[in-house]
CSV table of C-alpha atoms and ligand atoms in Angstrom, one decimal:
chain,number,residue,atom,x,y,z
J,234,MET,CA,169.5,25.3,-51.2
J,235,TYR,CA,166.5,25.9,-53.4
J,236,ILE,CA,165.1,25.0,-56.8
J,237,LYS,CA,164.0,27.7,-59.2
J,238,ARG,CA,162.7,26.2,-62.3
J,239,LEU,CA,161.7,22.8,-63.6
J,240,LYS,CA,161.1,22.0,-67.2
J,241,LEU,CA,159.5,18.7,-68.3
J,242,LYS,CA,159.3,17.3,-71.7
J,243,ALA,CA,157.6,13.9,-72.3
J,244,PHE,CA,157.9,13.1,-68.6
J,245,ARG,CA,155.2,10.9,-67.1
J,246,ASN,CA,151.9,12.5,-68.1
J,247,TYR,CA,153.5,15.9,-68.9
J,248,ALA,CA,153.9,16.7,-72.6
J,249,GLU,CA,155.7,20.0,-72.1
J,250,GLU,CA,155.6,22.1,-69.0
J,251,GLU,CA,157.5,24.6,-67.0
J,252,LEU,CA,157.2,25.5,-63.3
J,253,GLU,CA,158.8,28.3,-61.6
J,254,PHE,CA,159.1,27.8,-57.8
J,255,SER,CA,158.9,30.1,-54.9
J,256,PRO,CA,161.9,29.9,-52.6
J,257,LEU,CA,159.4,29.2,-49.8
J,258,THR,CA,156.1,27.3,-50.0
J,259,ASN,CA,154.9,25.8,-53.2
J,260,PHE,CA,151.5,24.2,-53.1
J,261,ILE,CA,150.8,21.7,-55.8
J,262,TYR,CA,147.1,20.8,-55.8
J,263,GLY,CA,144.6,19.0,-58.0
J,264,ASN,CA,142.5,15.8,-58.2
J,265,ASN,CA,143.9,12.3,-58.0
J,266,ALA,CA,146.0,11.0,-60.8
J,267,HIS,CA,146.5,14.3,-62.5
J,268,GLY,CA,150.3,14.5,-62.0
J,269,LYS,CA,151.1,16.1,-58.6
J,270,THR,CA,153.5,13.4,-57.4
J,271,ASN,CA,155.1,13.3,-60.9
J,272,ILE,CA,156.4,16.8,-60.2
J,273,LEU,CA,158.0,15.7,-56.9
J,274,GLU,CA,159.4,12.6,-58.5
J,275,ALA,CA,161.1,14.8,-61.2
J,276,VAL,CA,162.8,16.9,-58.5
J,277,TYR,CA,163.8,13.8,-56.6
J,278,LEU,CA,165.4,12.3,-59.7
J,279,PHE,CA,167.8,15.2,-59.8
J,280,ALA,CA,168.9,14.6,-56.2
J,281,GLN,CA,169.0,10.8,-56.1
J,282,GLY,CA,169.6,9.8,-59.6
J,283,ARG,CA,166.6,7.5,-59.5
J,284,SER,CA,162.9,7.7,-58.9
J,285,HIS,CA,161.5,7.0,-55.5
J,286,ARG,CA,158.8,4.8,-56.9
J,287,ALA,CA,159.5,3.7,-60.5
J,288,LYS,CA,161.0,0.2,-61.0
J,289,SER,CA,162.5,1.1,-64.3
J,290,ASP,CA,163.4,4.4,-65.8
J,291,ARG,CA,161.4,3.6,-68.9
J,292,GLU,CA,158.2,4.2,-66.9
J,293,LEU,CA,159.2,7.8,-66.6
J,294,ILE,CA,158.9,8.5,-70.3
J,295,LYS,CA,155.5,9.6,-71.5
J,296,PHE,CA,153.5,6.9,-73.1
J,297,GLY,CA,154.1,6.8,-76.9
J,298,GLU,CA,157.3,8.9,-76.7
J,299,ASP,CA,160.9,7.7,-76.9
J,300,GLN,CA,162.8,10.2,-74.7
J,301,ALA,CA,162.0,12.3,-71.7
J,302,ARG,CA,163.9,15.4,-71.0
J,303,LEU,CA,164.1,17.3,-67.8
J,304,THR,CA,165.8,20.5,-66.8
J,305,LEU,CA,166.2,21.8,-63.2
J,306,GLU,CA,167.7,25.2,-62.2
J,307,PHE,CA,168.7,25.3,-58.6
J,308,SER,CA,171.1,27.2,-56.3
J,309,ASP,CA,172.9,26.7,-53.1
J,310,SER,CA,174.5,29.4,-51.0
J,311,SER,CA,177.6,29.5,-53.2
J,312,ARG,CA,176.3,29.2,-56.8
J,313,ASP,CA,173.7,28.5,-59.4
J,314,TYR,CA,173.3,25.2,-61.2
J,315,ILE,CA,171.5,24.1,-64.3
J,316,ALA,CA,171.0,20.3,-64.6
J,317,ASP,CA,169.7,18.6,-67.6
J,318,MET,CA,168.5,15.0,-67.9
J,319,ARG,CA,167.6,12.8,-70.8
J,320,ILE,CA,166.0,9.4,-70.3
J,321,SER,CA,166.0,7.3,-73.3
J,322,ALA,CA,163.8,4.3,-74.2
J,323,SER,CA,166.7,1.9,-73.5
J,324,GLY,CA,166.4,3.2,-69.9
J,325,ARG,CA,169.6,5.1,-70.1
J,326,LYS,CA,169.9,8.4,-68.3
J,327,ALA,CA,172.3,11.1,-69.4
J,328,ILE,CA,172.8,14.0,-67.0
J,329,ASN,CA,174.7,17.3,-67.4
J,330,ILE,CA,175.3,19.8,-64.6
J,331,ASN,CA,176.3,23.2,-65.9
J,332,HIS,CA,176.8,21.5,-69.3
J,333,VAL,CA,179.4,19.0,-67.9
J,334,PRO,CA,178.3,15.4,-68.0
J,335,VAL,CA,177.9,13.7,-64.7
J,336,ALA,CA,179.7,10.4,-65.0
J,337,LYS,CA,178.1,8.6,-62.0
J,338,LEU,CA,174.5,9.1,-60.8
J,339,SER,CA,175.8,9.0,-57.2
J,340,LYS,CA,177.6,12.2,-57.9
J,341,LEU,CA,174.3,14.1,-58.2
J,342,MET,CA,174.0,14.0,-54.4
J,343,ASN,CA,176.9,16.4,-54.2
J,344,TYR,CA,174.8,19.0,-55.8
J,345,LEU,CA,171.1,18.8,-54.8
J,346,ASN,CA,169.7,17.4,-51.5
J,347,VAL,CA,166.1,16.7,-50.9
J,348,VAL,CA,164.1,15.0,-48.2
J,349,MET,CA,160.8,13.5,-49.3
J,350,PHE,CA,157.9,12.8,-46.9
J,351,SER,CA,155.1,10.6,-48.0
J,352,PRO,CA,152.3,8.6,-46.4
J,353,GLU,CA,154.4,5.4,-47.0
J,354,ASP,CA,157.0,6.8,-44.5
J,355,LEU,CA,154.8,5.2,-41.9
J,356,GLU,CA,156.6,2.0,-42.8
J,357,LEU,CA,159.7,3.5,-41.3
J,358,VAL,CA,158.1,2.8,-37.9
J,359,LYS,CA,155.6,0.1,-38.7
J,360,GLY,CA,157.1,-1.8,-41.5
J,361,SER,CA,159.9,-4.4,-41.9
J,362,PRO,CA,163.5,-3.7,-41.1
J,363,TYR,CA,164.1,-3.2,-44.8
J,364,PHE,CA,162.4,0.2,-44.7
J,365,ARG,CA,164.6,1.4,-41.8
J,366,ARG,CA,167.8,0.2,-43.5
J,367,ARG,CA,166.7,2.0,-46.7
J,368,PHE,CA,166.2,5.2,-44.7
J,369,ILE,CA,169.6,4.9,-43.1
J,370,ASP,CA,171.4,4.0,-46.3
J,371,SER,CA,169.8,6.7,-48.4
J,372,ALA,CA,170.3,9.3,-45.8
J,373,ILE,CA,174.0,8.6,-45.3
J,374,SER,CA,174.7,7.9,-49.0
J,375,GLN,CA,173.3,11.4,-49.8
J,376,LEU,CA,176.2,12.9,-47.8
J,377,TYR,CA,179.0,10.4,-48.0
J,378,PRO,CA,179.6,8.8,-51.5
J,379,SER,CA,182.2,6.5,-49.8
J,380,TYR,CA,179.4,5.0,-47.8
J,381,LEU,CA,177.5,4.2,-51.0
J,382,ALA,CA,180.6,2.7,-52.5
J,383,SER,CA,181.1,0.4,-49.4
J,384,LEU,CA,177.4,-0.5,-49.5
J,385,MET,CA,177.5,-1.5,-53.2
J,386,GLU,CA,180.7,-3.5,-52.6
J,387,TYR,CA,179.2,-5.2,-49.6
J,388,HIS,CA,176.1,-6.4,-51.5
J,389,LYS,CA,178.1,-7.6,-54.5
J,390,VAL,CA,180.3,-9.8,-52.2
J,391,LEU,CA,177.3,-10.9,-50.2
J,392,GLU,CA,175.6,-12.2,-53.3
J,393,GLN,CA,178.8,-14.2,-54.2
J,394,LYS,CA,179.0,-15.5,-50.6
J,395,ASN,CA,175.4,-16.6,-50.7
J,396,SER,CA,175.8,-18.6,-53.9
J,397,LEU,CA,178.8,-20.3,-52.4
J,398,LEU,CA,176.9,-21.1,-49.2
J,399,LYS,CA,174.1,-22.5,-51.2
J,400,ALA,CA,176.4,-24.7,-53.3
J,401,LEU,CA,178.2,-25.9,-50.2
J,402,ARG,CA,175.0,-26.9,-48.5
J,403,ALA,CA,173.8,-28.7,-51.6
J,404,SER,CA,177.0,-30.7,-52.0
J,405,GLY,CA,177.4,-31.4,-48.3
J,406,ALA,CA,180.9,-30.0,-48.2
J,407,ALA,CA,182.3,-28.9,-44.9
J,408,GLY,CA,183.9,-25.7,-46.2
J,409,ASP,CA,185.7,-23.8,-49.0
J,410,PRO,CA,188.7,-21.5,-48.7
J,411,THR,CA,186.9,-18.9,-50.8
J,412,LEU,CA,184.4,-18.4,-48.0
J,413,SER,CA,187.0,-16.7,-45.9
J,414,VAL,CA,187.9,-14.5,-48.8
J,415,TRP,CA,184.3,-13.3,-49.0
J,416,ASN,CA,184.1,-12.9,-45.2
J,417,GLU,CA,187.2,-10.8,-45.2
J,418,ALA,CA,185.7,-8.5,-47.8
J,419,LEU,CA,182.4,-8.4,-46.0
J,420,ALA,CA,184.1,-7.6,-42.7
J,421,ALA,CA,186.1,-4.8,-44.3
J,422,ALA,CA,183.1,-3.1,-45.9
J,423,GLY,CA,180.8,-4.1,-43.0
J,424,SER,CA,182.8,-2.4,-40.3
J,425,LYS,CA,182.7,0.9,-42.2
J,426,LEU,CA,179.0,0.6,-42.7
J,427,MET,CA,178.3,-0.3,-39.1
J,428,GLU,CA,180.4,2.6,-37.8
J,429,ALA,CA,178.6,5.1,-40.0
J,430,ARG,CA,175.2,3.7,-39.1
J,431,ALA,CA,175.9,3.9,-35.4
J,432,GLU,CA,177.0,7.5,-35.7
J,433,PHE,CA,174.1,8.4,-37.9
J,434,THR,CA,171.6,6.8,-35.5
J,435,GLU,CA,173.0,8.8,-32.6
J,436,HIS,CA,172.5,12.0,-34.6
J,437,ILE,CA,169.0,11.1,-35.6
J,438,ASN,CA,168.1,9.9,-32.2
J,439,SER,CA,168.9,13.2,-30.5
J,440,ALA,CA,167.3,15.4,-33.2
J,441,ALA,CA,164.2,13.3,-33.7
J,442,GLY,CA,163.8,13.0,-29.9
J,443,ARG,CA,163.8,16.8,-29.6
J,444,ILE,CA,161.3,17.1,-32.5
J,445,GLN,CA,158.9,14.5,-31.2
J,446,GLU,CA,159.0,16.2,-27.8
J,447,GLU,CA,158.2,19.6,-29.5
J,448,ILE,CA,155.3,18.1,-31.5
J,449,SER,CA,153.6,15.9,-29.0
J,450,GLY,CA,155.5,16.0,-25.7
J,451,GLU,CA,156.3,12.4,-26.2
J,452,LYS,CA,159.6,10.7,-25.7
J,453,LEU,CA,161.1,9.1,-28.8
J,454,ILE,CA,164.2,7.0,-28.7
J,455,ILE,CA,165.9,5.4,-31.7
J,456,LYS,CA,168.6,2.8,-31.3
J,457,TYR,CA,170.8,1.1,-33.8
J,458,LEU,CA,170.3,-2.6,-33.7
J,459,PRO,CA,173.2,-4.3,-35.5
J,460,SER,CA,172.8,-7.9,-36.6
J,461,ILE,CA,176.3,-8.6,-35.5
J,462,LYS,CA,176.6,-8.0,-31.8
J,463,CYS,CA,180.3,-7.9,-31.0
J,464,ALA,CA,182.3,-5.5,-29.0
J,465,ASP,CA,185.0,-5.0,-31.6
J,466,ILE,CA,183.5,-3.4,-34.7
J,467,THR,CA,186.7,-3.4,-36.6
J,468,SER,CA,187.4,-5.4,-39.8
J,469,GLU,CA,189.3,-8.0,-37.7
J,470,GLY,CA,186.6,-8.1,-35.0
J,471,LEU,CA,183.9,-8.8,-37.6
J,472,LEU,CA,186.0,-11.3,-39.5
J,473,ASP,CA,186.5,-13.3,-36.2
J,474,TYR,CA,182.8,-13.1,-35.6
J,475,LEU,CA,181.9,-14.4,-39.1
J,476,SER,CA,184.7,-17.1,-39.2
J,477,ALA,CA,183.4,-18.5,-35.9
J,478,ARG,CA,179.9,-18.9,-37.6
J,479,GLU,CA,180.9,-20.4,-40.9
J,480,ARG,CA,179.7,-23.8,-40.0
J,481,ARG,CA,176.2,-22.6,-39.2
J,482,GLU,CA,176.0,-20.5,-42.4
J,483,ILE,CA,177.0,-23.5,-44.5
J,484,GLU,CA,174.4,-25.6,-42.7
J,485,LEU,CA,171.7,-23.1,-43.5
J,486,GLY,CA,173.0,-22.4,-47.0
J,487,SER,CA,172.8,-18.6,-46.6
J,488,SER,CA,174.4,-15.7,-44.9
J,489,GLN,CA,172.9,-15.1,-41.4
J,490,TYR,CA,174.9,-12.2,-40.0
J,491,GLY,CA,175.8,-8.8,-41.2
J,492,VAL,CA,174.5,-5.3,-42.0
J,493,GLN,CA,172.0,-6.7,-44.5
J,494,ARG,CA,170.1,-7.7,-41.3
J,495,ASP,CA,170.5,-4.5,-39.3
J,496,ASP,CA,167.6,-2.6,-37.9
J,497,LEU,CA,166.6,0.3,-35.8
J,498,GLU,CA,164.6,0.0,-32.6
J,499,ILE,CA,162.1,2.8,-32.1
J,500,TYR,CA,160.5,3.5,-28.8
J,501,VAL,CA,157.7,6.0,-28.0
J,502,ASN,CA,157.3,6.7,-24.3
J,503,GLY,CA,159.4,3.7,-23.5
J,504,LYS,CA,157.3,1.2,-25.5
J,505,GLU,CA,158.3,-0.3,-28.8
J,506,ALA,CA,156.6,1.9,-31.4
J,507,LYS,CA,156.0,-0.9,-34.0
J,508,LEU,CA,153.8,-2.8,-31.5
J,509,PHE,CA,152.4,-0.3,-29.2
J,510,ALA,CA,152.3,3.2,-30.7
J,511,SER,CA,149.0,4.5,-32.1
J,512,GLN,CA,148.9,5.3,-35.8
J,513,GLY,CA,149.2,9.0,-35.0
J,514,GLN,CA,152.2,8.4,-32.8
J,515,GLN,CA,153.8,6.4,-35.5
J,516,ARG,CA,153.2,9.1,-38.0
J,517,THR,CA,154.7,11.7,-35.7
J,518,ALA,CA,157.8,9.5,-35.2
J,519,ALA,CA,158.2,9.0,-38.9
J,520,LEU,CA,157.9,12.8,-39.4
J,521,ALA,CA,160.4,13.4,-36.6
J,522,MET,CA,162.8,11.0,-38.2
J,523,LYS,CA,162.5,12.7,-41.6
J,524,MET,CA,162.9,16.2,-40.1
J,525,ALA,CA,165.9,14.9,-38.2
J,526,GLN,CA,167.3,13.8,-41.5
J,527,ALA,CA,166.9,17.3,-43.0
J,528,GLU,CA,168.7,18.7,-40.0
J,529,TYR,CA,171.4,16.2,-40.4
J,530,ILE,CA,171.9,17.3,-44.0
J,531,GLU,CA,172.1,20.9,-42.8
J,532,ASP,CA,174.6,20.0,-40.1
J,533,ILE,CA,176.9,18.2,-42.5
J,534,LYS,CA,176.5,20.3,-45.6
J,535,GLY,CA,175.5,23.7,-44.2
J,536,GLU,CA,172.5,23.7,-46.6
J,537,TRP,CA,169.0,23.0,-45.7
J,538,PRO,CA,167.6,20.4,-48.2
J,539,VAL,CA,164.5,21.0,-50.4
J,540,LEU,CA,161.5,19.3,-48.7
J,541,LEU,CA,159.1,17.4,-50.8
J,542,LEU,CA,155.9,16.6,-48.9
J,543,ASP,CA,153.7,14.3,-50.9
J,544,ASP,CA,150.1,14.2,-49.7
J,545,ILE,CA,151.0,14.2,-46.0
J,546,MET,CA,149.1,17.3,-44.7
J,547,SER,CA,145.7,15.6,-44.9
J,548,GLU,CA,147.1,12.8,-42.7
J,549,LEU,CA,148.2,15.0,-39.9
J,550,ASP,CA,145.9,16.4,-37.3
J,551,LEU,CA,145.7,20.2,-36.8
J,552,SER,CA,148.3,20.6,-34.2
J,553,ARG,CA,150.9,18.5,-36.1
J,554,ARG,CA,150.1,20.4,-39.2
J,555,MET,CA,150.6,23.7,-37.4
J,556,TYR,CA,153.9,22.4,-36.0
J,557,LEU,CA,155.1,21.5,-39.5
J,558,SER,CA,153.9,24.7,-41.1
J,559,GLU,CA,155.8,26.7,-38.5
J,560,ARG,CA,158.9,24.6,-38.9
J,561,ILE,CA,159.0,24.9,-42.7
J,562,ARG,CA,157.9,28.6,-42.9
J,563,ASP,CA,161.3,29.9,-43.9
J,564,LYS,CA,162.3,26.8,-45.9
J,565,GLN,CA,161.6,25.8,-49.5
J,566,VAL,CA,159.0,23.1,-49.6
J,567,LEU,CA,156.9,21.5,-52.4
J,568,ILE,CA,153.6,20.3,-51.0
J,569,THR,CA,151.1,18.2,-52.9
J,570,SER,CA,147.5,17.9,-51.8
J,571,THR,CA,144.1,17.2,-53.3
J,572,ASP,CA,142.6,19.7,-50.8
J,573,THR,CA,142.9,23.4,-51.3
J,574,ASP,CA,141.6,24.0,-47.8
J,575,LEU,CA,145.0,23.0,-46.5
J,576,VAL,CA,146.7,25.9,-48.3
J,577,GLU,CA,148.2,28.3,-45.8
J,578,GLY,CA,151.0,30.7,-45.9
J,579,GLY,CA,151.8,34.2,-46.9
J,580,THR,CA,152.4,36.0,-50.1
J,581,ASP,CA,155.4,33.9,-50.8
J,582,THR,CA,153.3,30.8,-51.3
J,583,ARG,CA,153.0,29.8,-54.9
J,584,LEU,CA,150.1,27.7,-56.1
J,585,PHE,CA,150.1,25.2,-58.9
J,586,HIS,CA,146.8,23.8,-60.0
J,587,ILE,CA,147.5,20.5,-61.8
J,588,GLU,CA,145.1,19.1,-64.3
J,589,ASN,CA,145.8,16.2,-66.7
J,590,GLY,CA,149.6,16.9,-66.8
J,591,ARG,CA,149.2,20.6,-67.1
J,592,VAL,CA,149.7,23.5,-64.8
J,593,ILE,CA,146.5,25.6,-65.3
M,122,ATP,N1,154.8,7.2,-68.5
M,122,ATP,C1,153.6,7.8,-68.4
M,122,ATP,N2,153.1,8.4,-69.5
M,122,ATP,C2,151.9,9.0,-69.4
M,122,ATP,N3,151.2,9.1,-68.2
M,122,ATP,C3,151.7,8.5,-67.1
M,122,ATP,C4,152.9,7.9,-67.1
M,122,ATP,N4,153.2,7.4,-65.9
M,122,ATP,C5,152.1,7.8,-65.1
M,122,ATP,N5,151.2,8.5,-65.9
M,122,ATP,C6,150.0,9.1,-65.4
M,122,ATP,O1,150.2,10.0,-64.4
M,122,ATP,C7,149.1,10.1,-63.5
M,122,ATP,C8,149.6,9.9,-62.1
M,122,ATP,O2,150.3,11.0,-61.7
M,122,ATP,P1,150.6,11.3,-60.2
M,122,ATP,O3,151.1,10.0,-59.5
M,122,ATP,O4,151.5,12.4,-60.2
M,122,ATP,O5,149.2,11.7,-59.7
M,122,ATP,P2,148.8,12.5,-58.4
M,122,ATP,O6,148.2,13.8,-58.9
M,122,ATP,O7,149.9,12.6,-57.5
M,122,ATP,O8,147.6,11.6,-57.9
M,122,ATP,P3,147.2,11.3,-56.4
M,122,ATP,O9,146.5,12.5,-55.8
M,122,ATP,O10,146.3,10.1,-56.5
M,122,ATP,O11,148.4,10.9,-55.6
M,122,ATP,C9,148.2,8.9,-63.9
M,122,ATP,O12,147.1,9.4,-64.6
M,122,ATP,C10,149.1,8.0,-64.8
M,122,ATP,O13,148.3,7.4,-65.7
M,123,MG,MG1,150.2,11.6,-55.7
């Protein structure tokens, strides 16, 4: 799939701007703080329904304005789309695709898929389990809305269970019948999530392993590390597991087991990457995981996603850069950089020089 044209009005530091993209490489360059990432953020919004960095949608509206308006034209192998988004000061977003309102933001993922790479992706390897869960959840949710629905249901119930556990602990009570109601709901949603995560990790492991091997000759292994270690990952199996541990959770006053504590184990050349891999090896592993995610989208949807590379070229050494350039040569990619020396590519490369919220 590819994006053709982006129009921005009162979005971030853009008053009014229009960009027409090449179906291949688009190189967005300019000095710090002039608005390069804002462009990628706008495209990402159309794929994911929310910004990859803003806490509130209101931040997206240009200072002093009361509404931002964005339009994105894009195509996949079967048809053309025009998507229109208005973000109002109340923080509400209204989105139309081909002039039909999109009722739920999660529906956007049915249309446009993107994979964003940024320097913060190093956290995938180095950071807390939160970053790896977020990677898994966002990757699977992009393709399976039912996963997102289970995830939201799970977290809603988890919150209720946690307040109950807290109250039980405070009152010194031994139990409460509602606890098993929450555990049943968590087991039902949790078993679906665990199954999807295990399957996704297998996919990512084999693709990322091959990619890391191609880039650096190193052996990358990614394993799913579920918080609940039980042989029977069915709703019943998980319920038994949770029920057997009710006492302990009441004692501690919070939920101790479940997908909210899952993680991925990442090994480079047999050693745990978080602890032993060099910064460069960690970066390569993160890149391999993101490329694997792009391949996964292609496998499932039959469409290669739009790649958004935010400021990562300067962080890669020459051989990794060359690998990446080769890999993305026939794909659409938006690359930001402060450094024009990194521009490479043929006649299909389009350059955007960004200065103070303008393409000049
Ligand atoms: N709501 C807003 N209204 C107006 N300007 C904004 C708004 N939000 C952010 N900005 C401005 O946008 C600029 C940052 O844009 P962006 O993050 O795209 O920069 P960048 O070109 O990617 O920089 P870097 O090279 O440092 O990553 C800053 O100057 C910031 O003040
Ligand atoms: Mg930036």
